[in-house]
Amino acid sequence: MSATKIIHSVPSDPLTGSISVPVYQTSTFVQEAPGVHKGFDYARSNNPTRKALEDIVAQLEGGDAGFAFATGLAAIDSVLKLLSAGDEIVAVDDIYGGAYRLFTHVYEKLGIDVKYVDTTDVENLAHEVTSRTKLIWIESPTNPTLKVSDIEAISRIAKSVNALLVVDNTFASPIAQKPIDLGADIVIHSGTKYIGGHSDLVAGLVVTRTEELSEKIKFVQNASGGVLGPWDCFLTIRGIETLDLRFRKQCENALEVARYLEGHPLVSAVFYPGLENHKNHDIAKAQQNGLYGGIVSFVLKEDTQDAANAFVSGTQYFKLAESLGGVKSLLCHPAQMTHASIPREKRLSAGITDSLIRLSCGIEEAVDLIKDLENTFIKVSRTKEAVAF
Ligand SMILES: *Cc1c(COP(=O)(O)O)cnc(C)c1O
């Protein structure tokens, strides 16, 4: 979807002509007679501001319908509620930590089995699915080592066992990747990240491929009630208007930062799907529209938590915080922050070593971001020399 189409998918208000979508801050809607209304009866079931956002997101992902939830995890939760006890999920092994917690500590208890596999290896995945598999759950690229899975090939495996393919498209954004075009049945987003884009809200989105799935998610959304409020719907719509512009700039910045880090003597590894030497570069290139996202992870030569601590505490523009995808650059230390709940051995085997640092590039000038990193490398190596004396 072009930037023009995205911007003009935001409707003017049919009632007043207001060019921005009004915030319908209301809990209920006056009816002419019982059951006779303008399509809205109670704000959990439907709200005009939310409906505008949901329609925009459905177009953005090329699906049948969109659904807005209070957070990304509430969106994920709504999809899991399609399952019954005895069903099985086959999920990407380095899944988002919050999704892992929900799957294993909430849904396994209710009789849903979850198997974690390396979905970058399609043959391996084909061996792991069974007739009980009801969902294949992938993220691509993943967090924080940016592994990329072949969505089209995986959709064929899902079809072969009648499972639904769900793609968490948060890291690619709809600008880089259209999972439904590649065969996915459901797309989810943490709207908190690129789609909102300003680090000023939490939100979750679901987009469904078919009317049948739309009806099921709509039912769960109303039955469970984890909807996004009208004000946050408004902010999310405003974020979407500049999504294309922001995301492209973030990708440009990230590629320059990744190239800079790759050549740095104090860095031992850089993870960025846009680099030719990234393990999954070819598939990323084929399915991501030449856009590789704003996230870059790297490992320090001195692979210790202390070294990482010194680095992440020393930057000027990259602010130390969890989350990603906003206009301001952020950095974090997964071993102590986003992935702290994962046992060290498991973390290491997923490639998240002690000094791995994750950058989320914002829309500042690349030259300033690189200077910030360069200054930090100088600062930490000076401190080290001083300590050595
Ligand atoms: C942040 C995130 C989520 C969870 O979203 P919240 O809005 O924080 O609930 C899910 N998946 C991915 C890939 C994320 O980065």
mmCIF file with all atom_site columns, N, CA and C in Angstrom, residues 167-226:
data_model
loop_
_atom_site.group_PDB
_atom_site.id
_atom_site.type_symbol
_atom_site.label_atom_id
_atom_site.label_alt_id
_atom_site.label_comp_id
_atom_site.label_asym_id
_atom_site.label_entity_id
_atom_site.label_seq_id
_atom_site.pdbx_PDB_ins_code
_atom_site.Cartn_x
_atom_site.Cartn_y
_atom_site.Cartn_z
_atom_site.occupancy
_atom_site.B_iso_or_equiv
_atom_site.pdbx_formal_charge
_atom_site.auth_seq_id
_atom_site.auth_comp_id
_atom_site.auth_asym_id
_atom_site.auth_atom_id
_atom_site.pdbx_PDB_model_num
ATOM 1   N N  . VAL A 1 167 ? 1.051   -14.596 12.067 1.00 0.00 ? 167 VAL A N  1
ATOM 2   C CA . VAL A 1 167 ? 2.339   -13.895 11.989 1.00 0.00 ? 167 VAL A CA 1
ATOM 3   C C  . VAL A 1 167 ? 2.285   -12.645 12.852 1.00 0.00 ? 167 VAL A C  1
ATOM 4   N N  . ASP A 1 168 ? 3.191   -12.567 13.823 1.00 0.00 ? 168 ASP A N  1
ATOM 5   C CA . ASP A 1 168 ? 3.381   -11.335 14.581 1.00 0.00 ? 168 ASP A CA 1
ATOM 6   C C  . ASP A 1 168 ? 4.281   -10.455 13.718 1.00 0.00 ? 168 ASP A C  1
ATOM 7   N N  . ASN A 1 169 ? 3.663   -9.429  13.127 1.00 0.00 ? 169 ASN A N  1
ATOM 8   C CA . ASN A 1 169 ? 4.348   -8.599  12.121 1.00 0.00 ? 169 ASN A CA 1
ATOM 9   C C  . ASN A 1 169 ? 4.908   -7.313  12.724 1.00 0.00 ? 169 ASN A C  1
ATOM 10  N N  . THR A 1 170 ? 5.032   -7.298  14.055 1.00 0.00 ? 170 THR A N  1
ATOM 11  C CA . THR A 1 170 ? 5.452   -6.077  14.751 1.00 0.00 ? 170 THR A CA 1
ATOM 12  C C  . THR A 1 170 ? 6.791   -5.549  14.246 1.00 0.00 ? 170 THR A C  1
ATOM 13  N N  . PHE A 1 171 ? 7.785   -6.441  14.085 1.00 0.00 ? 171 PHE A N  1
ATOM 14  C CA . PHE A 1 171 ? 9.137   -5.987  13.753 1.00 0.00 ? 171 PHE A CA 1
ATOM 15  C C  . PHE A 1 171 ? 9.273   -5.542  12.294 1.00 0.00 ? 171 PHE A C  1
ATOM 16  N N  . ALA A 1 172 ? 8.472   -6.118  11.393 1.00 0.00 ? 172 ALA A N  1
ATOM 17  C CA . ALA A 1 172 ? 8.593   -5.736  9.983  1.00 0.00 ? 172 ALA A CA 1
ATOM 18  C C  . ALA A 1 172 ? 7.723   -4.532  9.667  1.00 0.00 ? 172 ALA A C  1
ATOM 19  N N  . SER A 1 173 ? 6.593   -4.426  10.357 1.00 0.00 ? 173 SER A N  1
ATOM 20  C CA . SER A 1 173 ? 5.554   -3.420  10.071 1.00 0.00 ? 173 SER A CA 1
ATOM 21  C C  . SER A 1 173 ? 4.925   -3.735  8.718  1.00 0.00 ? 173 SER A C  1
ATOM 22  N N  . PRO A 1 174 ? 3.703   -3.234  8.498  1.00 0.00 ? 174 PRO A N  1
ATOM 23  C CA . PRO A 1 174 ? 3.041   -3.509  7.209  1.00 0.00 ? 174 PRO A CA 1
ATOM 24  C C  . PRO A 1 174 ? 3.739   -2.815  6.042  1.00 0.00 ? 174 PRO A C  1
ATOM 25  N N  . ILE A 1 175 ? 4.673   -1.916  6.327  1.00 0.00 ? 175 ILE A N  1
ATOM 26  C CA . ILE A 1 175 ? 5.383   -1.249  5.230  1.00 0.00 ? 175 ILE A CA 1
ATOM 27  C C  . ILE A 1 175 ? 6.362   -2.232  4.582  1.00 0.00 ? 175 ILE A C  1
ATOM 28  N N  . ALA A 1 176 ? 7.009   -3.051  5.390  1.00 0.00 ? 176 ALA A N  1
ATOM 29  C CA . ALA A 1 176 ? 8.004   -3.986  4.845  1.00 0.00 ? 176 ALA A CA 1
ATOM 30  C C  . ALA A 1 176 ? 7.390   -5.317  4.443  1.00 0.00 ? 176 ALA A C  1
ATOM 31  N N  . GLN A 1 177 ? 6.339   -5.732  5.106  1.00 0.00 ? 177 GLN A N  1
ATOM 32  C CA . GLN A 1 177 ? 5.897   -7.122  4.955  1.00 0.00 ? 177 GLN A CA 1
ATOM 33  C C  . GLN A 1 177 ? 4.383   -7.262  5.061  1.00 0.00 ? 177 GLN A C  1
ATOM 34  N N  . LYS A 1 178 ? 3.824   -8.038  4.128  1.00 0.00 ? 178 LYS A N  1
ATOM 35  C CA . LYS A 1 178 ? 2.373   -8.273  4.095  1.00 0.00 ? 178 LYS A CA 1
ATOM 36  C C  . LYS A 1 178 ? 2.124   -9.768  4.263  1.00 0.00 ? 178 LYS A C  1
ATOM 37  N N  . PRO A 1 179 ? 2.068   -10.255 5.492  1.00 0.00 ? 179 PRO A N  1
ATOM 38  C CA . PRO A 1 179 ? 1.935   -11.704 5.704  1.00 0.00 ? 179 PRO A CA 1
ATOM 39  C C  . PRO A 1 179 ? 0.709   -12.328 5.026  1.00 0.00 ? 179 PRO A C  1
ATOM 40  N N  . ILE A 1 180 ? -0.407  -11.598 4.964  1.00 0.00 ? 180 ILE A N  1
ATOM 41  C CA . ILE A 1 180 ? -1.615  -12.187 4.368  1.00 0.00 ? 180 ILE A CA 1
ATOM 42  C C  . ILE A 1 180 ? -1.379  -12.468 2.874  1.00 0.00 ? 180 ILE A C  1
ATOM 43  N N  . ASP A 1 181 ? -0.691  -11.564 2.192  1.00 0.00 ? 181 ASP A N  1
ATOM 44  C CA . ASP A 1 181 ? -0.339  -11.815 0.775  1.00 0.00 ? 181 ASP A CA 1
ATOM 45  C C  . ASP A 1 181 ? 0.554   -13.051 0.648  1.00 0.00 ? 181 ASP A C  1
ATOM 46  N N  . LEU A 1 182 ? 1.314   -13.347 1.713  1.00 0.00 ? 182 LEU A N  1
ATOM 47  C CA . LEU A 1 182 ? 2.242   -14.489 1.676  1.00 0.00 ? 182 LEU A CA 1
ATOM 48  C C  . LEU A 1 182 ? 1.580   -15.768 2.202  1.00 0.00 ? 182 LEU A C  1
ATOM 49  N N  . GLY A 1 183 ? 0.277   -15.697 2.514  1.00 0.00 ? 183 GLY A N  1
ATOM 50  C CA . GLY A 1 183 ? -0.441  -16.918 2.911  1.00 0.00 ? 183 GLY A CA 1
ATOM 51  C C  . GLY A 1 183 ? -0.835  -17.013 4.371  1.00 0.00 ? 183 GLY A C  1
ATOM 52  N N  . ALA A 1 184 ? -0.525  -15.985 5.177  1.00 0.00 ? 184 ALA A N  1
ATOM 53  C CA . ALA A 1 184 ? -0.899  -16.048 6.600  1.00 0.00 ? 184 ALA A CA 1
ATOM 54  C C  . ALA A 1 184 ? -2.411  -15.876 6.760  1.00 0.00 ? 184 ALA A C  1
ATOM 55  N N  . ASP A 1 185 ? -2.949  -16.438 7.854  1.00 0.00 ? 185 ASP A N  1
ATOM 56  C CA . ASP A 1 185 ? -4.388  -16.338 8.129  1.00 0.00 ? 185 ASP A CA 1
ATOM 57  C C  . ASP A 1 185 ? -4.698  -15.175 9.059  1.00 0.00 ? 185 ASP A C  1
ATOM 58  N N  . ILE A 1 186 ? -3.782  -14.920 9.984  1.00 0.00 ? 186 ILE A N  1
ATOM 59  C CA . ILE A 1 186 ? -3.996  -13.851 10.968 1.00 0.00 ? 186 ILE A CA 1
ATOM 60  C C  . ILE A 1 186 ? -2.671  -13.098 11.149 1.00 0.00 ? 186 ILE A C  1
ATOM 61  N N  . VAL A 1 187 ? -2.774  -11.782 11.214 1.00 0.00 ? 187 VAL A N  1
ATOM 62  C CA . VAL A 1 187 ? -1.593  -10.957 11.497 1.00 0.00 ? 187 VAL A CA 1
ATOM 63  C C  . VAL A 1 187 ? -1.853  -10.233 12.795 1.00 0.00 ? 187 VAL A C  1
ATOM 64  N N  . ILE A 1 188 ? -0.845  -10.189 13.657 1.00 0.00 ? 188 ILE A N  1
ATOM 65  C CA . ILE A 1 188 ? -1.014  -9.385  14.860 1.00 0.00 ? 188 ILE A CA 1
ATOM 66  C C  . ILE A 1 188 ? 0.129   -8.370  14.952 1.00 0.00 ? 188 ILE A C  1
ATOM 67  N N  . HIS A 1 189 ? -0.163  -7.294  15.653 1.00 0.00 ? 189 HIS A N  1
ATOM 68  C CA . HIS A 1 189 ? 0.829   -6.237  15.882 1.00 0.00 ? 189 HIS A CA 1
ATOM 69  C C  . HIS A 1 189 ? 0.768   -5.770  17.318 1.00 0.00 ? 189 HIS A C  1
ATOM 70  N N  . SER A 1 190 ? 1.924   -5.469  17.865 1.00 0.00 ? 190 SER A N  1
ATOM 71  C CA . SER A 1 190 ? 1.947   -4.584  19.003 1.00 0.00 ? 190 SER A CA 1
ATOM 72  C C  . SER A 1 190 ? 1.911   -3.184  18.395 1.00 0.00 ? 190 SER A C  1
ATOM 73  N N  . GLY A 1 191 ? 0.752   -2.520  18.487 1.00 0.00 ? 191 GLY A N  1
ATOM 74  C CA . GLY A 1 191 ? 0.607   -1.165  17.946 1.00 0.00 ? 191 GLY A CA 1
ATOM 75  C C  . GLY A 1 191 ? 1.436   -0.152  18.726 1.00 0.00 ? 191 GLY A C  1
ATOM 76  N N  . THR A 1 192 ? 1.920   -0.609  19.869 1.00 0.00 ? 192 THR A N  1
ATOM 77  C CA . THR A 1 192 ? 2.809   0.172   20.727 1.00 0.00 ? 192 THR A CA 1
ATOM 78  C C  . THR A 1 192 ? 4.097   0.581   20.000 1.00 0.00 ? 192 THR A C  1
ATOM 79  N N  . LYS A 1 193 ? 4.507   -0.226  19.025 1.00 0.00 ? 193 LYS A N  1
ATOM 80  C CA . LYS A 1 193 ? 5.841   -0.083  18.431 1.00 0.00 ? 193 LYS A CA 1
ATOM 81  C C  . LYS A 1 193 ? 5.787   0.812   17.182 1.00 0.00 ? 193 LYS A C  1
ATOM 82  N N  . TYR A 1 194 ? 6.044   0.278   15.979 1.00 0.00 ? 194 TYR A N  1
ATOM 83  C CA . TYR A 1 194 ? 6.120   1.152   14.805 1.00 0.00 ? 194 TYR A CA 1
ATOM 84  C C  . TYR A 1 194 ? 4.799   1.839   14.478 1.00 0.00 ? 194 TYR A C  1
ATOM 85  N N  . ILE A 1 195 ? 3.682   1.112   14.635 1.00 0.00 ? 195 ILE A N  1
ATOM 86  C CA . ILE A 1 195 ? 2.412   1.655   14.153 1.00 0.00 ? 195 ILE A CA 1
ATOM 87  C C  . ILE A 1 195 ? 2.022   2.900   14.938 1.00 0.00 ? 195 ILE A C  1
ATOM 88  N N  . GLY A 1 196 ? 2.069   2.825   16.263 1.00 0.00 ? 196 GLY A N  1
ATOM 89  C CA . GLY A 1 196 ? 1.859   4.035   17.080 1.00 0.00 ? 196 GLY A CA 1
ATOM 90  C C  . GLY A 1 196 ? 3.012   4.998   16.810 1.00 0.00 ? 196 GLY A C  1
ATOM 91  N N  . GLY A 1 197 ? 4.218   4.483   17.019 1.00 0.00 ? 197 GLY A N  1
ATOM 92  C CA . GLY A 1 197 ? 5.416   5.157   16.530 1.00 0.00 ? 197 GLY A CA 1
ATOM 93  C C  . GLY A 1 197 ? 5.961   6.321   17.340 1.00 0.00 ? 197 GLY A C  1
ATOM 94  N N  . HIS A 1 198 ? 5.294   6.734   18.404 1.00 0.00 ? 198 HIS A N  1
ATOM 95  C CA . HIS A 1 198 ? 5.769   7.896   19.152 1.00 0.00 ? 198 HIS A CA 1
ATOM 96  C C  . HIS A 1 198 ? 6.013   7.593   20.629 1.00 0.00 ? 198 HIS A C  1
ATOM 97  N N  . SER A 1 199 ? 6.043   6.319   20.991 1.00 0.00 ? 199 SER A N  1
ATOM 98  C CA . SER A 1 199 ? 6.255   5.924   22.385 1.00 0.00 ? 199 SER A CA 1
ATOM 99  C C  . SER A 1 199 ? 5.297   6.637   23.331 1.00 0.00 ? 199 SER A C  1
ATOM 100 N N  . ASP A 1 200 ? 4.047   6.788   22.879 1.00 0.00 ? 200 ASP A N  1
ATOM 101 C CA . ASP A 1 200 ? 3.093   7.476   23.757 1.00 0.00 ? 200 ASP A CA 1
ATOM 102 C C  . ASP A 1 200 ? 1.820   6.668   24.022 1.00 0.00 ? 200 ASP A C  1
ATOM 103 N N  . LEU A 1 201 ? 1.828   5.385   23.653 1.00 0.00 ? 201 LEU A N  1
ATOM 104 C CA . LEU A 1 201 ? 0.640   4.572   23.915 1.00 0.00 ? 201 LEU A CA 1
ATOM 105 C C  . LEU A 1 201 ? 0.997   3.094   23.878 1.00 0.00 ? 201 LEU A C  1
ATOM 106 N N  . VAL A 1 202 ? 0.109   2.247   24.442 1.00 0.00 ? 202 VAL A N  1
ATOM 107 C CA . VAL A 1 202 ? 0.183   0.806   24.214 1.00 0.00 ? 202 VAL A CA 1
ATOM 108 C C  . VAL A 1 202 ? -1.096  0.385   23.492 1.00 0.00 ? 202 VAL A C  1
ATOM 109 N N  . ALA A 1 203 ? -0.932  -0.501  22.517 1.00 0.00 ? 203 ALA A N  1
ATOM 110 C CA . ALA A 1 203 ? -2.080  -0.928  21.708 1.00 0.00 ? 203 ALA A CA 1
ATOM 111 C C  . ALA A 1 203 ? -1.760  -2.246  21.045 1.00 0.00 ? 203 ALA A C  1
ATOM 112 N N  . GLY A 1 204 ? -2.797  -3.005  20.678 1.00 0.00 ? 204 GLY A N  1
ATOM 113 C CA . GLY A 1 204 ? -2.610  -4.257  19.947 1.00 0.00 ? 204 GLY A CA 1
ATOM 114 C C  . GLY A 1 204 ? -3.589  -4.333  18.796 1.00 0.00 ? 204 GLY A C  1
ATOM 115 N N  . LEU A 1 205 ? -3.179  -5.007  17.717 1.00 0.00 ? 205 LEU A N  1
ATOM 116 C CA . LEU A 1 205 ? -4.036  -5.104  16.530 1.00 0.00 ? 205 LEU A CA 1
ATOM 117 C C  . LEU A 1 205 ? -4.056  -6.524  16.006 1.00 0.00 ? 205 LEU A C  1
ATOM 118 N N  . VAL A 1 206 ? -5.222  -6.925  15.508 1.00 0.00 ? 206 VAL A N  1
ATOM 119 C CA . VAL A 1 206 ? -5.360  -8.227  14.844 1.00 0.00 ? 206 VAL A CA 1
ATOM 120 C C  . VAL A 1 206 ? -5.966  -7.962  13.473 1.00 0.00 ? 206 VAL A C  1
ATOM 121 N N  . VAL A 1 207 ? -5.453  -8.615  12.447 1.00 0.00 ? 207 VAL A N  1
ATOM 122 C CA . VAL A 1 207 ? -6.082  -8.556  11.129 1.00 0.00 ? 207 VAL A CA 1
ATOM 123 C C  . VAL A 1 207 ? -6.310  -9.987  10.655 1.00 0.00 ? 207 VAL A C  1
ATOM 124 N N  . THR A 1 208 ? -7.522  -10.242 10.133 1.00 0.00 ? 208 THR A N  1
ATOM 125 C CA . THR A 1 208 ? -7.907  -11.592 9.729  1.00 0.00 ? 208 THR A CA 1
ATOM 126 C C  . THR A 1 208 ? -8.032  -11.685 8.207  1.00 0.00 ? 208 THR A C  1
ATOM 127 N N  . ARG A 1 209 ? -7.734  -12.874 7.683  1.00 0.00 ? 209 ARG A N  1
ATOM 128 C CA . ARG A 1 209 ? -7.803  -13.060 6.248  1.00 0.00 ? 209 ARG A CA 1
ATOM 129 C C  . ARG A 1 209 ? -9.251  -13.256 5.743  1.00 0.00 ? 209 ARG A C  1
ATOM 130 N N  . THR A 1 210 ? -10.056 -14.019 6.506  1.00 0.00 ? 210 THR A N  1
ATOM 131 C CA . THR A 1 210 ? -11.377 -14.388 6.001  1.00 0.00 ? 210 THR A CA 1
ATOM 132 C C  . THR A 1 210 ? -12.495 -13.864 6.897  1.00 0.00 ? 210 THR A C  1
ATOM 133 N N  . GLU A 1 211 ? -13.671 -13.774 6.308  1.00 0.00 ? 211 GLU A N  1
ATOM 134 C CA . GLU A 1 211 ? -14.841 -13.324 7.047  1.00 0.00 ? 211 GLU A CA 1
ATOM 135 C C  . GLU A 1 211 ? -15.123 -14.258 8.230  1.00 0.00 ? 211 GLU A C  1
ATOM 136 N N  . GLU A 1 212 ? -14.919 -15.547 8.004  1.00 0.00 ? 212 GLU A N  1
ATOM 137 C CA . GLU A 1 212 ? -15.181 -16.534 9.064  1.00 0.00 ? 212 GLU A CA 1
ATOM 138 C C  . GLU A 1 212 ? -14.296 -16.245 10.287 1.00 0.00 ? 212 GLU A C  1
ATOM 139 N N  . LEU A 1 213 ? -13.006 -15.984 10.039 1.00 0.00 ? 213 LEU A N  1
ATOM 140 C CA . LEU A 1 213 ? -12.101 -15.667 11.146 1.00 0.00 ? 213 LEU A CA 1
ATOM 141 C C  . LEU A 1 213 ? -12.458 -14.325 11.777 1.00 0.00 ? 213 LEU A C  1
ATOM 142 N N  . SER A 1 214 ? -12.872 -13.383 10.939 1.00 0.00 ? 214 SER A N  1
ATOM 143 C CA . SER A 1 214 ? -13.240 -12.058 11.456 1.00 0.00 ? 214 SER A CA 1
ATOM 144 C C  . SER A 1 214 ? -14.373 -12.193 12.463 1.00 0.00 ? 214 SER A C  1
ATOM 145 N N  . GLU A 1 215 ? -15.362 -13.013 12.117 1.00 0.00 ? 215 GLU A N  1
ATOM 146 C CA . GLU A 1 215 ? -16.502 -13.186 13.027 1.00 0.00 ? 215 GLU A CA 1
ATOM 147 C C  . GLU A 1 215 ? -16.063 -13.785 14.353 1.00 0.00 ? 215 GLU A C  1
ATOM 148 N N  . LYS A 1 216 ? -15.124 -14.726 14.276 1.00 0.00 ? 216 LYS A N  1
ATOM 149 C CA . LYS A 1 216 ? -14.648 -15.369 15.515 1.00 0.00 ? 216 LYS A CA 1
ATOM 150 C C  . LYS A 1 216 ? -13.887 -14.379 16.400 1.00 0.00 ? 216 LYS A C  1
ATOM 151 N N  . ILE A 1 217 ? -13.006 -13.586 15.795 1.00 0.00 ? 217 ILE A N  1
ATOM 152 C CA . ILE A 1 217 ? -12.234 -12.616 16.593 1.00 0.00 ? 217 ILE A CA 1
ATOM 153 C C  . ILE A 1 217 ? -13.167 -11.530 17.136 1.00 0.00 ? 217 ILE A C  1
ATOM 154 N N  . LYS A 1 218 ? -14.114 -11.111 16.313 1.00 0.00 ? 218 LYS A N  1
ATOM 155 C CA . LYS A 1 218 ? -15.087 -10.095 16.760 1.00 0.00 ? 218 LYS A CA 1
ATOM 156 C C  . LYS A 1 218 ? -15.835 -10.602 17.998 1.00 0.00 ? 218 LYS A C  1
ATOM 157 N N  . PHE A 1 219 ? -16.207 -11.882 17.948 1.00 0.00 ? 219 PHE A N  1
ATOM 158 C CA . PHE A 1 219 ? -16.921 -12.470 19.091 1.00 0.00 ? 219 PHE A CA 1
ATOM 159 C C  . PHE A 1 219 ? -16.045 -12.418 20.344 1.00 0.00 ? 219 PHE A C  1
ATOM 160 N N  . VAL A 1 220 ? -14.784 -12.846 20.214 1.00 0.00 ? 220 VAL A N  1
ATOM 161 C CA . VAL A 1 220 ? -13.877 -12.853 21.373 1.00 0.00 ? 220 VAL A CA 1
ATOM 162 C C  . VAL A 1 220 ? -13.638 -11.424 21.870 1.00 0.00 ? 220 VAL A C  1
ATOM 163 N N  . GLN A 1 221 ? -13.461 -10.503 20.946 1.00 0.00 ? 221 GLN A N  1
ATOM 164 C CA . GLN A 1 221 ? -13.186 -9.109  21.335 1.00 0.00 ? 221 GLN A CA 1
ATOM 165 C C  . GLN A 1 221 ? -14.324 -8.567  22.204 1.00 0.00 ? 221 GLN A C  1
ATOM 166 N N  . ASN A 1 222 ? -15.546 -8.843  21.781 1.00 0.00 ? 222 ASN A N  1
ATOM 167 C CA . ASN A 1 222 ? -16.696 -8.364  22.552 1.00 0.00 ? 222 ASN A CA 1
ATOM 168 C C  . ASN A 1 222 ? -16.897 -9.176  23.831 1.00 0.00 ? 222 ASN A C  1
ATOM 169 N N  . ALA A 1 223 ? -16.655 -10.491 23.737 1.00 0.00 ? 223 ALA A N  1
ATOM 170 C CA . ALA A 1 223 ? -16.887 -11.360 24.898 1.00 0.00 ? 223 ALA A CA 1
ATOM 171 C C  . ALA A 1 223 ? -15.859 -11.114 25.997 1.00 0.00 ? 223 ALA A C  1
ATOM 172 N N  . SER A 1 224 ? -14.586 -10.917 25.610 1.00 0.00 ? 224 SER A N  1
ATOM 173 C CA . SER A 1 224 ? -13.533 -10.720 26.618 1.00 0.00 ? 224 SER A CA 1
ATOM 174 C C  . SER A 1 224 ? -13.329 -9.252  26.951 1.00 0.00 ? 224 SER A C  1
ATOM 175 N N  . GLY A 1 225 ? -13.544 -8.379  25.984 1.00 0.00 ? 225 GLY A N  1
ATOM 176 C CA . GLY A 1 225 ? -13.642 -6.952  26.278 1.00 0.00 ? 225 GLY A CA 1
ATOM 177 C C  . GLY A 1 225 ? -12.349 -6.158  26.374 1.00 0.00 ? 225 GLY A C  1
ATOM 178 N N  . GLY A 1 226 ? -11.218 -6.736  25.901 1.00 0.00 ? 226 GLY A N  1
ATOM 179 C CA . GLY A 1 226 ? -9.945  -6.011  26.037 1.00 0.00 ? 226 GLY A CA 1
ATOM 180 C C  . GLY A 1 226 ? -9.720  -4.971  24.952 1.00 0.00 ? 226 GLY A C  1
#
